[in-house]
Amino acid sequence: MKMIVTGGAGFIGSNFIFYMRRTHPDYDLVCVDKLTYAGNLETLAPVMDDPHFRFAKIDICDRKAVYDLFEAEKPDVVVNFAAESHVDRSIETPEIFLQTNILGTQVLMDACRKYGIERFHQVSTDEVYGDLPLDRPDLFFTEKTPLHTSSPYSASKASADLLVGAYHRTYGLPVTISRCSNNYGPYQFPEKLIPLMIANCTADKPLPVYGQGLNVRDWLYVEDHCAAIDLILQGGKVGEVYNIGGHNEMRNIDIVKLIIGTLGKSEDLITFVTDRKGHDMRYAIDPTYIHNELGWLPETKFADGIQKTIAWYLDNRPWWENIVNGSYRDYYERMYANR
Ligand code: NAD
Ligand code: DAU
């Protein structure tokens, strides 16, 4: 089995590579990543010399480079994590989101058609469903919930999902799509809520909470997301969408206070700042389908996962300090200078 994992130098993709090396030691993995600001090759250092692993610095929008790679590697499966993933950045500069998230997905699927593939899996998000009101805790996103997006990021992910469905129906491409809720865990880029708050809190810097901090997200430990994708690859039905989430809804302000409490700091660090434009109020996934069809259930309780995550950031300060000070960008040059 040879699997291309795009976006594997990012948060979830790298965790997926580590998960697959542990659980399927006979698989060959090829990580395709452009190494944007969010890609950090240092993260992949533990697998760089693994004979079952290869890294290819490629932009998924670069059709020639992608085709050449498929020609050389002849992959059986492609899992597409590569994306511009940060909502705030999409509000500032939408175009790169449309290029990578939509057109990059198209290039990958064209390569799958040209060279043949057993499965193309698209890693999507619950944000394609828009948001839910705070006063209706009985409502959840199911796979049948209409797409209804709020940000350029979520619109680009929904567009890609539609294109993936179209390639299945029109060309018979064997696709699956997963739509997961907010992930947390090791190696998340410190621009996202949880790692940003941990990093700022340890440095006694202000903790910027958007609006009043009442927005709700449905948090899932990253390894549980990886396990769900693995199950979909093994037993999922071609053409299907699977929602992934662990019924763990939290208000942003409560997460921030939990981090402050764990690190023994003062709540005076909390700074309420101007709200995100178009800010989604609440996400909440109904994971009944993936549970019934594939037996998936999350294994990590939030109370344990958040402590593990905070401990990881404290134990791995150089990883995120190199990001904050920018030196992680030189790692690729150092890593490949003598290869
Ligand atoms: P991330 O920003 O941490 O990583 C994205 C990776 O993709 C980076 O390594 C980056 O270098 C790479 N990349 C970006 N553009 C590329 C291009 N044109 N060609 C090749 N590589 C490129 O993102 P993440 O949080 O790990 O998210 C991974 C995927 O999961 C995304 O598709 C995202 O939409 C989806 N998702 C994320 C979450 C979450 O909570 N983080 C939840 C559900 C779904
Ligand atoms: O739901 C899945 C999505 O989760 C993924 O598709 C996205 O790629 C991922 O980035 C994430 O999107 P969010 O916008 O929910 O995540 P973020 O960490 O940016 O923000 C979480 C919440 O915290 C959100 O309500 C905004 C708020 N926030 C965020 C930051 C960075 C703050 O209050 N302050 C902040 O500084």
GROMACS .gro file of C-alpha atoms and ligand atoms in nm:
model
  419
    1MET     CA    1   0.000   0.000   0.000
    2LYS     CA    2   0.141   0.336  -0.102
    3MET     CA    3  -0.035   0.645   0.031
    4ILE     CA    4   0.019   1.008  -0.061
    5VAL     CA    5  -0.055   1.235   0.235
    6THR     CA    6  -0.079   1.598   0.129
    7GLY     CA    7  -0.031   1.872   0.390
    8GLY     CA    8   0.163   1.627   0.608
    9ALA     CA    9   0.394   1.896   0.746
   10GLY     CA   10   0.094   2.067   0.907
   11PHE     CA   11  -0.092   1.992   1.227
   12ILE     CA   12  -0.335   1.710   1.148
   13GLY     CA   13  -0.142   1.571   0.851
   14SER     CA   14   0.173   1.517   1.062
   15ASN     CA   15  -0.028   1.353   1.340
   16PHE     CA   16  -0.187   1.131   1.072
   17ILE     CA   17   0.157   1.029   0.940
   18PHE     CA   18   0.273   0.934   1.292
   19TYR     CA   19  -0.054   0.747   1.353
   20MET     CA   20  -0.025   0.551   1.027
   21ARG     CA   21   0.342   0.461   1.085
   22ARG     CA   22   0.241   0.316   1.424
   23THR     CA   23  -0.074   0.134   1.312
   24HIS     CA   24   0.025   0.027   0.956
   25PRO     CA   25   0.404  -0.019   0.965
   26ASP     CA   26   0.401  -0.188   0.621
   27TYR     CA   27   0.246   0.112   0.438
   28ASP     CA   28   0.467   0.342   0.234
   29LEU     CA   29   0.383   0.707   0.295
   30VAL     CA   30   0.472   0.997   0.067
   31CYS     CA   31   0.417   1.338   0.224
   32VAL     CA   32   0.344   1.615  -0.028
   33ASP     CA   33   0.369   1.964   0.119
   34LYS     CA   34   0.443   2.310  -0.018
   35LEU     CA   35   0.578   2.418   0.323
   36THR     CA   36   0.374   2.734   0.348
   37TYR     CA   37   0.405   2.936   0.670
   38ALA     CA   38   0.195   2.657   0.832
   39GLY     CA   39   0.416   2.369   0.716
   40ASN     CA   40   0.703   2.281   0.945
   41LEU     CA   41   0.946   2.014   0.836
   42GLU     CA   42   1.090   2.002   1.188
   43THR     CA   43   0.769   1.829   1.290
   44LEU     CA   44   0.849   1.539   1.057
   45ALA     CA   45   1.206   1.492   1.185
   46PRO     CA   46   1.114   1.162   1.362
   47VAL     CA   47   1.019   0.997   1.029
   48MET     CA   48   1.262   1.166   0.790
   49ASP     CA   49   1.501   0.870   0.781
   50ASP     CA   50   1.228   0.605   0.792
   51PRO     CA   51   1.255   0.384   0.479
   52HIS     CA   52   0.872   0.374   0.457
   53PHE     CA   53   0.852   0.754   0.441
   54ARG     CA   54   0.940   1.009   0.176
   55PHE     CA   55   0.894   1.387   0.174
   56ALA     CA   56   0.826   1.581  -0.149
   57LYS     CA   57   0.816   1.961  -0.141
   58ILE     CA   58   0.539   2.019  -0.394
   59ASP     CA   59   0.255   2.269  -0.433
   60ILE     CA   60  -0.066   2.073  -0.502
   61CYS     CA   61  -0.161   2.347  -0.753
   62ASP     CA   62   0.152   2.265  -0.961
   63ARG     CA   63   0.001   2.020  -1.211
   64LYS     CA   64   0.331   1.911  -1.367
   65ALA     CA   65   0.498   1.845  -1.032
   66VAL     CA   66   0.194   1.652  -0.909
   67TYR     CA   67   0.171   1.442  -1.228
   68ASP     CA   68   0.546   1.369  -1.217
   69LEU     CA   69   0.511   1.252  -0.859
   70PHE     CA   70   0.216   1.023  -0.941
   71GLU     CA   71   0.408   0.885  -1.240
   72ALA     CA   72   0.706   0.805  -1.019
   73GLU     CA   73   0.526   0.682  -0.707
   74LYS     CA   74   0.209   0.519  -0.846
   75PRO     CA   75   0.012   0.568  -0.523
   76ASP     CA   76  -0.285   0.349  -0.426
   77VAL     CA   77  -0.451   0.610  -0.202
   78VAL     CA   78  -0.439   0.989  -0.164
   79VAL     CA   79  -0.545   1.164   0.157
   80ASN     CA   80  -0.576   1.539   0.103
   81PHE     CA   81  -0.504   1.745   0.415
   82ALA     CA   82  -0.327   2.025   0.223
   83ALA     CA   83  -0.513   2.350   0.267
   84GLU     CA   84  -0.500   2.705   0.382
   85SER     CA   85  -0.673   2.645   0.713
   86HIS     CA   86  -0.697   2.964   0.918
   87VAL     CA   87  -1.030   3.152   0.905
   88ASP     CA   88  -0.881   3.489   1.006
   89ARG     CA   89  -0.627   3.474   0.723
   90SER     CA   90  -0.904   3.389   0.475
   91ILE     CA   91  -1.084   3.709   0.574
   92GLU     CA   92  -0.766   3.911   0.499
   93THR     CA   93  -0.657   3.730   0.177
   94PRO     CA   94  -0.921   3.498   0.029
   95GLU     CA   95  -0.748   3.424  -0.303
   96ILE     CA   96  -0.485   3.175  -0.185
   97PHE     CA   97  -0.766   2.982  -0.013
   98LEU     CA   98  -0.951   2.946  -0.342
   99GLN     CA   99  -0.633   2.845  -0.523
  100THR     CA  100  -0.507   2.579  -0.284
  101ASN     CA  101  -0.831   2.452  -0.136
  102ILE     CA  102  -1.033   2.431  -0.460
  103LEU     CA  103  -0.793   2.426  -0.756
  104GLY     CA  104  -0.530   2.224  -0.571
  105THR     CA  105  -0.792   1.962  -0.491
  106GLN     CA  106  -0.888   1.955  -0.859
  107VAL     CA  107  -0.525   1.899  -0.968
  108LEU     CA  108  -0.493   1.608  -0.725
  109MET     CA  109  -0.816   1.450  -0.849
  110ASP     CA  110  -0.708   1.495  -1.214
  111ALA     CA  111  -0.386   1.312  -1.129
  112CYS     CA  112  -0.591   1.036  -0.962
  113ARG     CA  113  -0.799   1.000  -1.280
  114LYS     CA  114  -0.494   1.001  -1.506
  115TYR     CA  115  -0.287   0.749  -1.312
  116GLY     CA  116  -0.565   0.543  -1.146
  117ILE     CA  117  -0.628   0.522  -0.774
  118GLU     CA  118  -0.813   0.306  -0.522
  119ARG     CA  119  -0.930   0.599  -0.313
  120PHE     CA  120  -0.912   0.978  -0.296
  121HIS     CA  121  -1.002   1.100   0.053
  122GLN     CA  122  -1.085   1.466   0.106
  123VAL     CA  123  -1.032   1.599   0.459
  124SER     CA  124  -1.306   1.856   0.501
  125THR     CA  125  -1.454   2.045   0.793
  126ASP     CA  126  -1.776   2.099   0.987
  127GLU     CA  127  -1.748   2.467   0.890
  128VAL     CA  128  -1.907   2.383   0.552
  129TYR     CA  129  -2.241   2.360   0.736
  130GLY     CA  130  -2.224   2.719   0.865
  131ASP     CA  131  -2.319   2.764   1.228
  132LEU     CA  132  -2.594   2.677   1.477
  133PRO     CA  133  -2.773   2.913   1.718
  134LEU     CA  134  -2.665   2.912   2.082
  135ASP     CA  135  -3.027   2.881   2.202
  136ARG     CA  136  -3.092   2.553   2.016
  137PRO     CA  137  -2.869   2.294   2.188
  138ASP     CA  138  -3.090   2.024   2.034
  139LEU     CA  139  -2.955   2.099   1.682
  140PHE     CA  140  -2.650   1.920   1.535
  141PHE     CA  141  -2.481   1.896   1.194
  142THR     CA  142  -2.561   1.569   1.017
  143GLU     CA  143  -2.434   1.463   0.675
  144LYS     CA  144  -2.771   1.584   0.536
  145THR     CA  145  -2.737   1.940   0.674
  146PRO     CA  146  -2.723   2.182   0.377
  147LEU     CA  147  -2.391   2.353   0.302
  148HIS     CA  148  -2.414   2.714   0.420
  149THR     CA  149  -2.079   2.883   0.459
  150SER     CA  150  -1.968   3.198   0.642
  151SER     CA  151  -1.602   3.270   0.564
  152PRO     CA  152  -1.389   3.254   0.249
  153TYR     CA  153  -1.215   2.956   0.416
  154SER     CA  154  -1.535   2.758   0.469
  155ALA     CA  155  -1.666   2.858   0.125
  156SER     CA  156  -1.346   2.723  -0.032
  157LYS     CA  157  -1.374   2.395   0.161
  158ALA     CA  158  -1.742   2.357   0.063
  159SER     CA  159  -1.653   2.427  -0.301
  160ALA     CA  160  -1.388   2.156  -0.289
  161ASP     CA  161  -1.641   1.912  -0.136
  162LEU     CA  162  -1.883   1.982  -0.424
  163LEU     CA  163  -1.605   1.927  -0.676
  164VAL     CA  164  -1.508   1.598  -0.510
  165GLY     CA  165  -1.871   1.484  -0.534
  166ALA     CA  166  -1.882   1.591  -0.899
  167TYR     CA  167  -1.566   1.394  -0.984
  168HIS     CA  168  -1.726   1.087  -0.827
  169ARG     CA  169  -2.054   1.121  -1.015
  170THR     CA  170  -1.913   1.236  -1.349
  171TYR     CA  171  -1.589   1.039  -1.373
  172GLY     CA  172  -1.655   0.759  -1.123
  173LEU     CA  173  -1.354   0.865  -0.911
  174PRO     CA  174  -1.356   0.655  -0.590
  175VAL     CA  175  -1.382   0.932  -0.330
  176THR     CA  176  -1.475   0.974   0.034
  177ILE     CA  177  -1.511   1.296   0.234
  178SER     CA  178  -1.484   1.350   0.610
  179ARG     CA  179  -1.606   1.662   0.790
  180CYS     CA  180  -1.451   1.699   1.132
  181SER     CA  181  -1.502   1.944   1.416
  182ASN     CA  182  -1.221   2.150   1.581
  183ASN     CA  183  -0.907   1.947   1.649
  184TYR     CA  184  -0.656   2.007   1.927
  185GLY     CA  185  -0.332   1.835   2.025
  186PRO     CA  186   0.044   1.841   1.956
  187TYR     CA  187   0.195   2.032   1.662
  188GLN     CA  188  -0.094   2.274   1.609
  189PHE     CA  189   0.033   2.603   1.468
  190PRO     CA  190   0.028   2.871   1.740
  191GLU     CA  191  -0.215   3.097   1.553
  192LYS     CA  192  -0.512   2.875   1.648
  193LEU     CA  193  -0.703   2.930   1.973
  194ILE     CA  194  -0.559   2.662   2.204
  195PRO     CA  195  -0.186   2.679   2.118
  196LEU     CA  196  -0.201   3.059   2.093
  197MET     CA  197  -0.348   3.084   2.442
  198ILE     CA  198  -0.094   2.836   2.585
  199ALA     CA  199   0.199   3.022   2.425
  200ASN     CA  200   0.078   3.368   2.532
  201CYS     CA  201  -0.017   3.252   2.880
  202THR     CA  202   0.326   3.100   2.951
  203ALA     CA  203   0.481   3.434   2.848
  204ASP     CA  204   0.229   3.638   3.054
  205LYS     CA  205   0.110   3.805   2.733
  206PRO     CA  206  -0.251   3.923   2.681
  207LEU     CA  207  -0.499   3.651   2.577
  208PRO     CA  208  -0.707   3.794   2.290
  209VAL     CA  209  -1.064   3.664   2.316
  210TYR     CA  210  -1.287   3.759   2.022
  211GLY     CA  211  -1.616   3.929   2.112
  212GLN     CA  212  -1.736   3.802   2.449
  213GLY     CA  213  -1.586   3.455   2.413
  214LEU     CA  214  -1.928   3.291   2.402
  215ASN     CA  215  -1.883   3.112   2.068
  216VAL     CA  216  -1.896   2.734   2.099
  217ARG     CA  217  -1.667   2.484   1.927
  218ASP     CA  218  -1.687   2.101   1.938
  219TRP     CA  219  -1.333   1.986   2.028
  220LEU     CA  220  -1.179   1.653   1.925
  221TYR     CA  221  -0.833   1.520   2.012
  222VAL     CA  222  -0.635   1.500   1.687
  223GLU     CA  223  -0.556   1.127   1.717
  224ASP     CA  224  -0.927   1.047   1.726
  225HIS     CA  225  -0.964   1.233   1.395
  226CYS     CA  226  -0.673   1.030   1.248
  227ALA     CA  227  -0.830   0.703   1.364
  228ALA     CA  228  -1.161   0.799   1.202
  229ILE     CA  229  -0.993   0.873   0.866
  230ASP     CA  230  -0.809   0.541   0.882
  231LEU     CA  231  -1.142   0.361   0.936
  232ILE     CA  232  -1.300   0.547   0.644
  233LEU     CA  233  -1.008   0.447   0.420
  234GLN     CA  234  -1.044   0.085   0.523
  235GLY     CA  235  -1.422   0.040   0.534
  236GLY     CA  236  -1.590   0.360   0.417
  237LYS     CA  237  -1.833   0.354   0.124
  238VAL     CA  238  -1.713   0.523  -0.193
  239GLY     CA  239  -1.906   0.844  -0.261
  240GLU     CA  240  -2.000   0.894   0.106
  241VAL     CA  241  -1.956   1.183   0.348
  242TYR     CA  242  -1.872   1.107   0.715
  243ASN     CA  243  -1.908   1.361   0.995
  244ILE     CA  244  -1.650   1.327   1.275
  245GLY     CA  245  -1.695   1.477   1.622
  246GLY     CA  246  -1.703   1.373   1.985
  247HIS     CA  247  -1.992   1.574   2.139
  248ASN     CA  248  -1.755   1.798   2.327
  249GLU     CA  249  -1.889   2.152   2.304
  250MET     CA  250  -1.704   2.427   2.490
  251ARG     CA  251  -1.729   2.806   2.497
  252ASN     CA  252  -1.405   2.981   2.400
  253ILE     CA  253  -1.393   3.174   2.727
  254ASP     CA  254  -1.413   2.849   2.927
  255ILE     CA  255  -1.124   2.698   2.731
  256VAL     CA  256  -0.914   3.009   2.793
  257LYS     CA  257  -0.992   3.002   3.166
  258LEU     CA  258  -0.906   2.631   3.182
  259ILE     CA  259  -0.565   2.700   3.025
  260ILE     CA  260  -0.505   2.992   3.264
  261GLY     CA  261  -0.599   2.772   3.562
  262THR     CA  262  -0.375   2.484   3.452
  263LEU     CA  263  -0.079   2.716   3.403
  264GLY     CA  264  -0.146   2.892   3.735
  265LYS     CA  265  -0.177   3.238   3.578
  266SER     CA  266  -0.419   3.526   3.633
  267GLU     CA  267  -0.748   3.578   3.449
  268ASP     CA  268  -0.642   3.943   3.422
  269LEU     CA  269  -0.450   3.829   3.112
  270ILE     CA  270  -0.783   3.792   2.927
  271THR     CA  271  -0.831   4.077   2.680
  272PHE     CA  272  -1.161   4.101   2.494
  273VAL     CA  273  -1.089   4.218   2.139
  274THR     CA  274  -1.296   4.309   1.831
  275ASP     CA  275  -1.492   4.008   1.708
  276ARG     CA  276  -1.403   3.808   1.395
  277LYS     CA  277  -1.609   3.923   1.092
  278GLY     CA  278  -1.892   3.677   1.020
  279HIS     CA  279  -1.795   3.481   1.334
  280ASP     CA  280  -1.976   3.144   1.350
  281MET     CA  281  -2.158   3.104   1.683
  282ARG     CA  282  -2.168   2.730   1.740
  283TYR     CA  283  -2.047   2.409   1.575
  284ALA     CA  284  -2.179   2.070   1.687
  285ILE     CA  285  -2.136   1.743   1.499
  286ASP     CA  286  -2.372   1.446   1.510
  287PRO     CA  287  -2.133   1.150   1.461
  288THR     CA  288  -2.405   0.881   1.458
  289TYR     CA  289  -2.339   0.773   1.100
  290ILE     CA  290  -1.967   0.700   1.135
  291HIS     CA  291  -2.036   0.528   1.466
  292ASN     CA  292  -2.308   0.303   1.323
  293GLU     CA  293  -2.130   0.230   0.993
  294LEU     CA  294  -1.768   0.199   1.101
  295GLY     CA  295  -1.783   0.163   1.481
  296TRP     CA  296  -1.582   0.482   1.537
  297LEU     CA  297  -1.590   0.643   1.881
  298PRO     CA  298  -1.348   0.901   2.023
  299GLU     CA  299  -1.106   0.759   2.279
  300THR     CA  300  -0.968   1.073   2.444
  301LYS     CA  301  -1.185   1.267   2.689
  302PHE     CA  302  -1.138   1.644   2.668
  303ALA     CA  303  -1.027   1.665   3.034
  304ASP     CA  304  -0.737   1.431   2.955
  305GLY     CA  305  -0.664   1.556   2.603
  306ILE     CA  306  -0.630   1.920   2.705
  307GLN     CA  307  -0.391   1.832   2.991
  308LYS     CA  308  -0.183   1.618   2.750
  309THR     CA  309  -0.182   1.904   2.501
  310ILE     CA  310  -0.076   2.169   2.754
  311ALA     CA  311   0.196   1.934   2.882
  312TRP     CA  312   0.315   1.877   2.524
  313TYR     CA  313   0.350   2.251   2.459
  314LEU     CA  314   0.538   2.297   2.786
  315ASP     CA  315   0.770   2.003   2.707
  316ASN     CA  316   0.827   2.114   2.346
  317ARG     CA  317   0.886   2.485   2.380
  318PRO     CA  318   1.156   2.497   2.108
  319TRP     CA  319   0.900   2.366   1.854
  320TRP     CA  320   0.665   2.660   1.893
  321GLU     CA  321   0.928   2.916   1.996
  322ASN     CA  322   1.103   2.848   1.662
  323ILE     CA  323   0.773   2.927   1.493
  324VAL     CA  324   0.713   3.241   1.694
  325ASN     CA  325   1.069   3.366   1.622
  326GLY     CA  326   1.055   3.252   1.257
  327SER     CA  327   1.361   3.023   1.259
  328TYR     CA  328   1.155   2.715   1.164
  329ARG     CA  329   1.153   2.846   0.808
  330ASP     CA  330   1.530   2.774   0.777
  331TYR     CA  331   1.489   2.411   0.874
  332TYR     CA  332   1.415   2.288   0.521
  333GLU     CA  333   1.741   2.441   0.391
  334ARG     CA  334   1.938   2.288   0.679
  335MET     CA  335   1.767   1.952   0.643
  336TYR     CA  336   1.823   1.924   0.269
  337ALA     CA  337   2.152   2.112   0.226
  338ASN     CA  338   2.356   1.790   0.220
  339ARG     CA  339   2.106   1.547   0.069
  340NAD     P1  340  -0.243   2.335   0.883
  340NAD     O1  341  -0.260   2.475   0.836
  340NAD     O2  342  -0.179   2.308   1.014
  340NAD     O3  343  -0.161   2.251   0.773
  340NAD     C1  344  -0.184   2.265   0.636
  340NAD     C2  345  -0.065   2.206   0.562
  340NAD     O4  346  -0.092   2.213   0.421
  340NAD     C3  347   0.067   2.279   0.587
  340NAD     O5  348   0.171   2.187   0.609
  340NAD     C4  349   0.090   2.356   0.456
  340NAD     O6  350   0.228   2.376   0.427
  340NAD     C5  351   0.024   2.263   0.356
  340NAD     N1  352  -0.017   2.333   0.233
  340NAD     C6  353  -0.087   2.449   0.225
  340NAD     N2  354  -0.104   2.482   0.096
  340NAD     C7  355  -0.045   2.386   0.021
  340NAD     C8  356  -0.030   2.363  -0.119
  340NAD     N3  357  -0.078   2.451  -0.209
  340NAD     N4  358   0.035   2.252  -0.160
  340NAD     C9  359   0.085   2.163  -0.071
  340NAD     N5  360   0.076   2.180   0.063
  340NAD    C10  361   0.011   2.290   0.109
  340NAD     O7  362  -0.389   2.271   0.877
  340NAD     P2  363  -0.457   2.159   0.969
  340NAD     O8  364  -0.521   2.225   1.084
  340NAD     O9  365  -0.361   2.049   0.988
  340NAD    O10  366  -0.574   2.112   0.870
  340NAD    C11  367  -0.551   2.007   0.777
  340NAD    C12  368  -0.680   1.983   0.700
  340NAD    O11  369  -0.784   1.947   0.790
  340NAD    C13  370  -0.731   2.104   0.623
  340NAD    O12  371  -0.781   2.061   0.501
  340NAD    C14  372  -0.843   2.159   0.712
  340NAD    O13  373  -0.940   2.222   0.632
  340NAD    C15  374  -0.896   2.032   0.773
  340NAD     N6  375  -0.959   2.044   0.905
  340NAD    C16  376  -0.893   2.106   1.009
  340NAD    C17  377  -0.952   2.109   1.135
  340NAD    C18  378  -0.881   2.175   1.253
  340NAD    O14  379  -0.941   2.188   1.360
  340NAD     N7  380  -0.755   2.214   1.241
  340NAD    C19  381  -1.077   2.051   1.156
  340NAD    C20  382  -1.143   1.990   1.048
  340NAD    C21  383  -1.081   1.987   0.924
  341DAU     O1  384  -1.431   2.345   1.292
  341DAU     C1  385  -1.319   2.305   1.222
  341DAU     C2  386  -1.230   2.425   1.195
  341DAU     O2  387  -1.170   2.459   1.319
  341DAU     C3  388  -1.124   2.396   1.090
  341DAU     O3  389  -1.187   2.372   0.967
  341DAU     C4  390  -1.027   2.515   1.078
  341DAU     O4  391  -0.922   2.482   0.988
  341DAU     C5  392  -0.969   2.543   1.215
  341DAU     O5  393  -0.883   2.656   1.208
  341DAU     C6  394  -1.079   2.568   1.317
  341DAU     O6  395  -1.149   2.692   1.288
  341DAU     P1  396  -1.192   2.793   1.404
  341DAU     O7  397  -1.210   2.926   1.345
  341DAU     O8  398  -1.300   2.736   1.486
  341DAU     O9  399  -1.055   2.786   1.494
  341DAU     P2  400  -0.969   2.899   1.566
  341DAU    O10  401  -0.869   2.827   1.652
  341DAU    O11  402  -0.919   3.002   1.472
  341DAU    O12  403  -1.075   2.969   1.662
  341DAU     C7  404  -1.149   2.895   1.757
  341DAU     C8  405  -1.243   2.991   1.825
  341DAU    O13  406  -1.167   3.081   1.907
  341DAU     C9  407  -1.323   3.078   1.731
  341DAU    O14  408  -1.452   3.100   1.784
  341DAU    C10  409  -1.246   3.211   1.728
  341DAU    C11  410  -1.188   3.217   1.868
  341DAU     N1  411  -1.057   3.285   1.880
  341DAU    C12  412  -0.956   3.245   1.798
  341DAU    C13  413  -0.832   3.306   1.807
  341DAU    C14  414  -0.719   3.262   1.714
  341DAU    C15  415  -1.037   3.383   1.976
  341DAU    O15  416  -1.130   3.418   2.053
  341DAU     N2  417  -0.914   3.441   1.984
  341DAU    C16  418  -0.812   3.408   1.903
  341DAU    O16  419  -0.701   3.468   1.915
   0.00000   0.00000   0.00000
